[in-house]
């Protein structure tokens, strides 16, 4: 079963992803964390999250780029939670002093490989498209790349859930998981 869970900042999407993942597999969830730490505060936040997840049988893999490289670590019975596509896109788009123009290609390739191998995959992504601010070309391309990824995932996932203010709305539903 494949899920795309989308929402704005602090909308509850990560918590929804964690809860659904645990209903799909109480014994083990592989939690792919994509945040790249930039300072001590980020490192402490990551450490705290890893410790908190251990009590729920989450196995955390820190994957900042190139999702396809973890395929060998996944079995056919695994439940995978990827949090978040937005962080992954940032890491794939801005490498050293270079700006990658189409990082969505590499990201979607890795996601599709994981979806073919794992039993369940839950993908958390942000919704950053509903303001009227005029952005520079780099930011516009970031938004475009995220939109490409989100649209493709919405098409191929069995379930698409939007989170807003802690509420869930199913936009596409093959199997509802109530939490």
C-alpha atoms as a PDB file:
ATOM      1  CA  UNK A   1       0.000   0.000   0.000  1.00  0.00           C
ATOM      2  CA  UNK A   2       1.409   3.390  -0.987  1.00  0.00           C
ATOM      3  CA  UNK A   3       0.514   6.684   0.669  1.00  0.00           C
ATOM      4  CA  UNK A   4       1.303  10.297  -0.152  1.00  0.00           C
ATOM      5  CA  UNK A   5       0.723  12.504   2.862  1.00  0.00           C
ATOM      6  CA  UNK A   6       0.880  16.191   2.037  1.00  0.00           C
ATOM      7  CA  UNK A   7       0.315  19.378   3.990  1.00  0.00           C
ATOM      8  CA  UNK A   8       1.741  22.672   5.096  1.00  0.00           C
ATOM      9  CA  UNK A   9       4.285  23.296   7.814  1.00  0.00           C
ATOM     10  CA  UNK A  10       3.259  21.886  11.201  1.00  0.00           C
ATOM     11  CA  UNK A  11       0.049  20.446   9.726  1.00  0.00           C
ATOM     12  CA  UNK A  12       0.385  17.053  11.432  1.00  0.00           C
ATOM     13  CA  UNK A  13       1.479  15.158   8.311  1.00  0.00           C
ATOM     14  CA  UNK A  14       4.503  13.478   9.928  1.00  0.00           C
ATOM     15  CA  UNK A  15       2.420  12.296  12.877  1.00  0.00           C
ATOM     16  CA  UNK A  16      -0.236  10.948  10.502  1.00  0.00           C
ATOM     17  CA  UNK A  17       2.467   9.113   8.547  1.00  0.00           C
ATOM     18  CA  UNK A  18       3.893   7.574  11.711  1.00  0.00           C
ATOM     19  CA  UNK A  19       0.486   6.427  12.960  1.00  0.00           C
ATOM     20  CA  UNK A  20      -0.525   4.874   9.637  1.00  0.00           C
ATOM     21  CA  UNK A  21       2.878   3.185   9.309  1.00  0.00           C
ATOM     22  CA  UNK A  22       2.402   1.581  12.716  1.00  0.00           C
ATOM     23  CA  UNK A  23      -1.075   0.308  11.755  1.00  0.00           C
ATOM     24  CA  UNK A  24       0.487  -1.315   8.685  1.00  0.00           C
ATOM     25  CA  UNK A  25       3.410  -2.868  10.582  1.00  0.00           C
ATOM     26  CA  UNK A  26       3.699  -2.791  14.371  1.00  0.00           C
ATOM     27  CA  UNK A  27       6.933  -4.817  14.416  1.00  0.00           C
ATOM     28  CA  UNK A  28       9.207  -2.656  12.291  1.00  0.00           C
ATOM     29  CA  UNK A  29       8.993   0.530  10.257  1.00  0.00           C
ATOM     30  CA  UNK A  30      12.022   1.805   8.368  1.00  0.00           C
ATOM     31  CA  UNK A  31      11.978   5.560   8.873  1.00  0.00           C
ATOM     32  CA  UNK A  32      13.953   7.333   6.160  1.00  0.00           C
ATOM     33  CA  UNK A  33      14.814  10.744   7.545  1.00  0.00           C
ATOM     34  CA  UNK A  34      16.013  13.198   4.914  1.00  0.00           C
ATOM     35  CA  UNK A  35      16.865  16.313   6.937  1.00  0.00           C
ATOM     36  CA  UNK A  36      20.437  17.455   6.508  1.00  0.00           C
ATOM     37  CA  UNK A  37      21.682  19.012   9.748  1.00  0.00           C
ATOM     38  CA  UNK A  38      23.307  22.425   9.420  1.00  0.00           C
ATOM     39  CA  UNK A  39      24.081  23.244  13.045  1.00  0.00           C
ATOM     40  CA  UNK A  40      24.167  21.853  16.586  1.00  0.00           C
ATOM     41  CA  UNK A  41      20.463  22.549  17.080  1.00  0.00           C
ATOM     42  CA  UNK A  42      19.597  20.454  13.997  1.00  0.00           C
ATOM     43  CA  UNK A  43      21.839  17.619  15.197  1.00  0.00           C
ATOM     44  CA  UNK A  44      20.194  17.625  18.632  1.00  0.00           C
ATOM     45  CA  UNK A  45      16.727  17.652  17.050  1.00  0.00           C
ATOM     46  CA  UNK A  46      17.619  14.654  14.890  1.00  0.00           C
ATOM     47  CA  UNK A  47      19.093  12.785  17.873  1.00  0.00           C
ATOM     48  CA  UNK A  48      15.906  13.440  19.879  1.00  0.00           C
ATOM     49  CA  UNK A  49      13.691  12.228  17.022  1.00  0.00           C
ATOM     50  CA  UNK A  50      15.686   9.010  16.626  1.00  0.00           C
ATOM     51  CA  UNK A  51      15.429   8.280  20.364  1.00  0.00           C
ATOM     52  CA  UNK A  52      11.671   8.983  20.369  1.00  0.00           C
ATOM     53  CA  UNK A  53      11.099   6.653  17.411  1.00  0.00           C
ATOM     54  CA  UNK A  54      12.919   3.692  18.966  1.00  0.00           C
ATOM     55  CA  UNK A  55      10.033   2.998  21.345  1.00  0.00           C
ATOM     56  CA  UNK A  56       7.759   2.504  18.319  1.00  0.00           C
ATOM     57  CA  UNK A  57      10.094   0.003  16.592  1.00  0.00           C
ATOM     58  CA  UNK A  58      11.183   2.533  13.982  1.00  0.00           C
ATOM     59  CA  UNK A  59      14.554   1.807  12.415  1.00  0.00           C
ATOM     60  CA  UNK A  60      15.898   5.180  11.320  1.00  0.00           C
ATOM     61  CA  UNK A  61      18.028   5.577   8.208  1.00  0.00           C
ATOM     62  CA  UNK A  62      19.458   9.028   7.579  1.00  0.00           C
ATOM     63  CA  UNK A  63      19.337   9.487   3.800  1.00  0.00           C
ATOM     64  CA  UNK A  64      20.086  13.007   2.613  1.00  0.00           C
ATOM     65  CA  UNK A  65      20.368  12.170  -1.107  1.00  0.00           C
ATOM     66  CA  UNK A  66      20.158   9.323  -3.636  1.00  0.00           C
ATOM     67  CA  UNK A  67      17.285   7.232  -2.278  1.00  0.00           C
ATOM     68  CA  UNK A  68      18.048   4.468  -4.776  1.00  0.00           C
ATOM     69  CA  UNK A  69      21.203   3.615  -2.821  1.00  0.00           C
ATOM     70  CA  UNK A  70      19.178   2.070   0.030  1.00  0.00           C
ATOM     71  CA  UNK A  71      17.359  -0.502  -2.112  1.00  0.00           C
ATOM     72  CA  UNK A  72      19.592  -3.310  -0.807  1.00  0.00           C
ATOM     73  CA  UNK A  73      18.539  -2.421   2.757  1.00  0.00           C
ATOM     74  CA  UNK A  74      14.853  -3.047   2.005  1.00  0.00           C
ATOM     75  CA  UNK A  75      12.964  -6.339   1.923  1.00  0.00           C
ATOM     76  CA  UNK A  76       9.639  -7.152   0.330  1.00  0.00           C
ATOM     77  CA  UNK A  77       7.801  -7.121   3.667  1.00  0.00           C
ATOM     78  CA  UNK A  78       9.058  -3.738   4.842  1.00  0.00           C
ATOM     79  CA  UNK A  79       7.009  -0.694   5.669  1.00  0.00           C
ATOM     80  CA  UNK A  80       8.916   2.464   4.769  1.00  0.00           C
ATOM     81  CA  UNK A  81       8.162   6.009   5.941  1.00  0.00           C
ATOM     82  CA  UNK A  82      10.017   8.777   4.092  1.00  0.00           C
ATOM     83  CA  UNK A  83       9.975  12.154   5.818  1.00  0.00           C
ATOM     84  CA  UNK A  84      10.238  14.454   3.932  1.00  0.00           C
ATOM     85  CA  UNK A  85      10.357  14.961   0.192  1.00  0.00           C
ATOM     86  CA  UNK A  86      10.840  18.683   0.709  1.00  0.00           C
ATOM     87  CA  UNK A  87      14.084  18.167   2.643  1.00  0.00           C
ATOM     88  CA  UNK A  88      15.213  15.560   0.138  1.00  0.00           C
ATOM     89  CA  UNK A  89      14.548  17.989  -2.724  1.00  0.00           C
ATOM     90  CA  UNK A  90      16.579  20.689  -0.973  1.00  0.00           C
ATOM     91  CA  UNK A  91      19.494  18.278  -0.557  1.00  0.00           C
ATOM     92  CA  UNK A  92      19.278  17.053  -4.168  1.00  0.00           C
ATOM     93  CA  UNK A  93      18.861  20.518  -5.687  1.00  0.00           C
ATOM     94  CA  UNK A  94      21.575  22.409  -3.810  1.00  0.00           C
ATOM     95  CA  UNK A  95      24.841  20.463  -3.863  1.00  0.00           C
ATOM     96  CA  UNK A  96      27.923  22.378  -2.743  1.00  0.00           C
ATOM     97  CA  UNK A  97      27.946  25.520  -4.900  1.00  0.00           C
ATOM     98  CA  UNK A  98      25.879  23.977  -7.674  1.00  0.00           C
ATOM     99  CA  UNK A  99      22.152  24.194  -8.357  1.00  0.00           C
ATOM    100  CA  UNK A 100      20.748  21.066  -9.986  1.00  0.00           C
ATOM    101  CA  UNK A 101      17.992  22.033 -12.466  1.00  0.00           C
ATOM    102  CA  UNK A 102      15.876  18.833 -12.502  1.00  0.00           C
ATOM    103  CA  UNK A 103      16.415  16.923  -9.244  1.00  0.00           C
ATOM    104  CA  UNK A 104      12.878  15.523  -9.442  1.00  0.00           C
ATOM    105  CA  UNK A 105      14.120  12.916 -11.934  1.00  0.00           C
ATOM    106  CA  UNK A 106      16.571  11.348  -9.444  1.00  0.00           C
ATOM    107  CA  UNK A 107      14.101  11.594  -6.560  1.00  0.00           C
ATOM    108  CA  UNK A 108      11.240   9.957  -8.477  1.00  0.00           C
ATOM    109  CA  UNK A 109      13.572   7.229  -9.719  1.00  0.00           C
ATOM    110  CA  UNK A 110      14.562   6.359  -6.142  1.00  0.00           C
ATOM    111  CA  UNK A 111      10.977   6.494  -4.888  1.00  0.00           C
ATOM    112  CA  UNK A 112       9.726   4.219  -7.650  1.00  0.00           C
ATOM    113  CA  UNK A 113      12.462   1.676  -6.937  1.00  0.00           C
ATOM    114  CA  UNK A 114      11.503   1.629  -3.252  1.00  0.00           C
ATOM    115  CA  UNK A 115       7.797   1.337  -4.120  1.00  0.00           C
ATOM    116  CA  UNK A 116       8.520  -1.698  -6.285  1.00  0.00           C
ATOM    117  CA  UNK A 117      10.400  -3.443  -3.494  1.00  0.00           C
ATOM    118  CA  UNK A 118       8.697  -2.559  -0.188  1.00  0.00           C
ATOM    119  CA  UNK A 119       5.261  -3.800   0.897  1.00  0.00           C
ATOM    120  CA  UNK A 120       4.161  -0.391   2.197  1.00  0.00           C
ATOM    121  CA  UNK A 121       5.550   3.082   1.630  1.00  0.00           C
ATOM    122  CA  UNK A 122       4.401   6.322   3.183  1.00  0.00           C
ATOM    123  CA  UNK A 123       5.774   9.533   1.737  1.00  0.00           C
ATOM    124  CA  UNK A 124       5.508  12.869   3.539  1.00  0.00           C
ATOM    125  CA  UNK A 125       5.716  16.041   1.462  1.00  0.00           C
ATOM    126  CA  UNK A 126       4.938  19.717   1.859  1.00  0.00           C
ATOM    127  CA  UNK A 127       2.361  21.873   0.180  1.00  0.00           C
ATOM    128  CA  UNK A 128       4.055  25.204  -0.552  1.00  0.00           C
ATOM    129  CA  UNK A 129       2.043  26.557  -3.463  1.00  0.00           C
ATOM    130  CA  UNK A 130      -0.793  28.674  -2.096  1.00  0.00           C
ATOM    131  CA  UNK A 131       0.588  32.133  -1.613  1.00  0.00           C
ATOM    132  CA  UNK A 132       0.711  35.133  -3.921  1.00  0.00           C
ATOM    133  CA  UNK A 133       4.353  36.053  -3.378  1.00  0.00           C
ATOM    134  CA  UNK A 134       6.529  36.635  -6.412  1.00  0.00           C
ATOM    135  CA  UNK A 135       9.662  34.502  -6.109  1.00  0.00           C
ATOM    136  CA  UNK A 136      13.025  34.500  -7.838  1.00  0.00           C
ATOM    137  CA  UNK A 137      13.829  31.909 -10.525  1.00  0.00           C
ATOM    138  CA  UNK A 138      15.605  29.495  -8.181  1.00  0.00           C
ATOM    139  CA  UNK A 139      12.680  29.420  -5.752  1.00  0.00           C
ATOM    140  CA  UNK A 140      10.200  29.050  -8.614  1.00  0.00           C
ATOM    141  CA  UNK A 141      12.170  26.070  -9.914  1.00  0.00           C
ATOM    142  CA  UNK A 142      12.195  24.538  -6.419  1.00  0.00           C
ATOM    143  CA  UNK A 143       8.402  24.882  -6.301  1.00  0.00           C
ATOM    144  CA  UNK A 144       8.109  23.437  -9.804  1.00  0.00           C
ATOM    145  CA  UNK A 145      10.299  20.435  -8.936  1.00  0.00           C
ATOM    146  CA  UNK A 146       8.268  19.746  -5.773  1.00  0.00           C
ATOM    147  CA  UNK A 147       5.047  20.031  -7.789  1.00  0.00           C
ATOM    148  CA  UNK A 148       6.378  17.545 -10.372  1.00  0.00           C
ATOM    149  CA  UNK A 149       7.201  15.067  -7.601  1.00  0.00           C
ATOM    150  CA  UNK A 150       3.907  15.551  -5.747  1.00  0.00           C
ATOM    151  CA  UNK A 151       1.790  15.218  -8.915  1.00  0.00           C
ATOM    152  CA  UNK A 152       3.589  12.035  -9.982  1.00  0.00           C
ATOM    153  CA  UNK A 153       3.259  10.560  -6.501  1.00  0.00           C
ATOM    154  CA  UNK A 154      -0.436  11.498  -6.319  1.00  0.00           C
ATOM    155  CA  UNK A 155      -0.962   9.597  -9.544  1.00  0.00           C
ATOM    156  CA  UNK A 156       0.893   6.410  -8.558  1.00  0.00           C
ATOM    157  CA  UNK A 157       0.050   6.191  -4.846  1.00  0.00           C
ATOM    158  CA  UNK A 158      -2.964   4.188  -3.672  1.00  0.00           C
ATOM    159  CA  UNK A 159      -3.888   6.789  -1.070  1.00  0.00           C
ATOM    160  CA  UNK A 160      -3.401  10.569  -1.051  1.00  0.00           C
ATOM    161  CA  UNK A 161      -4.044  12.374   2.210  1.00  0.00           C
ATOM    162  CA  UNK A 162      -3.957  16.113   2.844  1.00  0.00           C
ATOM    163  CA  UNK A 163      -3.288  17.300   6.386  1.00  0.00           C
ATOM    164  CA  UNK A 164      -4.392  20.722   7.531  1.00  0.00           C
ATOM    165  CA  UNK A 165      -4.530  21.940  11.117  1.00  0.00           C
ATOM    166  CA  UNK A 166      -4.308  18.345  12.350  1.00  0.00           C
ATOM    167  CA  UNK A 167      -7.231  17.212  10.168  1.00  0.00           C
ATOM    168  CA  UNK A 168      -7.012  14.597   7.415  1.00  0.00           C
ATOM    169  CA  UNK A 169      -8.750  14.656   4.051  1.00  0.00           C
ATOM    170  CA  UNK A 170      -8.518  11.697   1.689  1.00  0.00           C
ATOM    171  CA  UNK A 171      -8.233  12.844  -1.933  1.00  0.00           C
ATOM    172  CA  UNK A 172      -7.598   9.341  -3.232  1.00  0.00           C
ATOM    173  CA  UNK A 173      -8.447   6.282  -1.271  1.00  0.00           C
ATOM    174  CA  UNK A 174      -7.875   2.634  -2.065  1.00  0.00           C
ATOM    175  CA  UNK A 175      -7.910   1.673   1.591  1.00  0.00           C
ATOM    176  CA  UNK A 176      -8.671   4.102   4.383  1.00  0.00           C
ATOM    177  CA  UNK A 177      -6.644   3.745   7.519  1.00  0.00           C
ATOM    178  CA  UNK A 178      -8.392   5.519  10.335  1.00  0.00           C
ATOM    179  CA  UNK A 179      -6.181   6.837  13.098  1.00  0.00           C
END
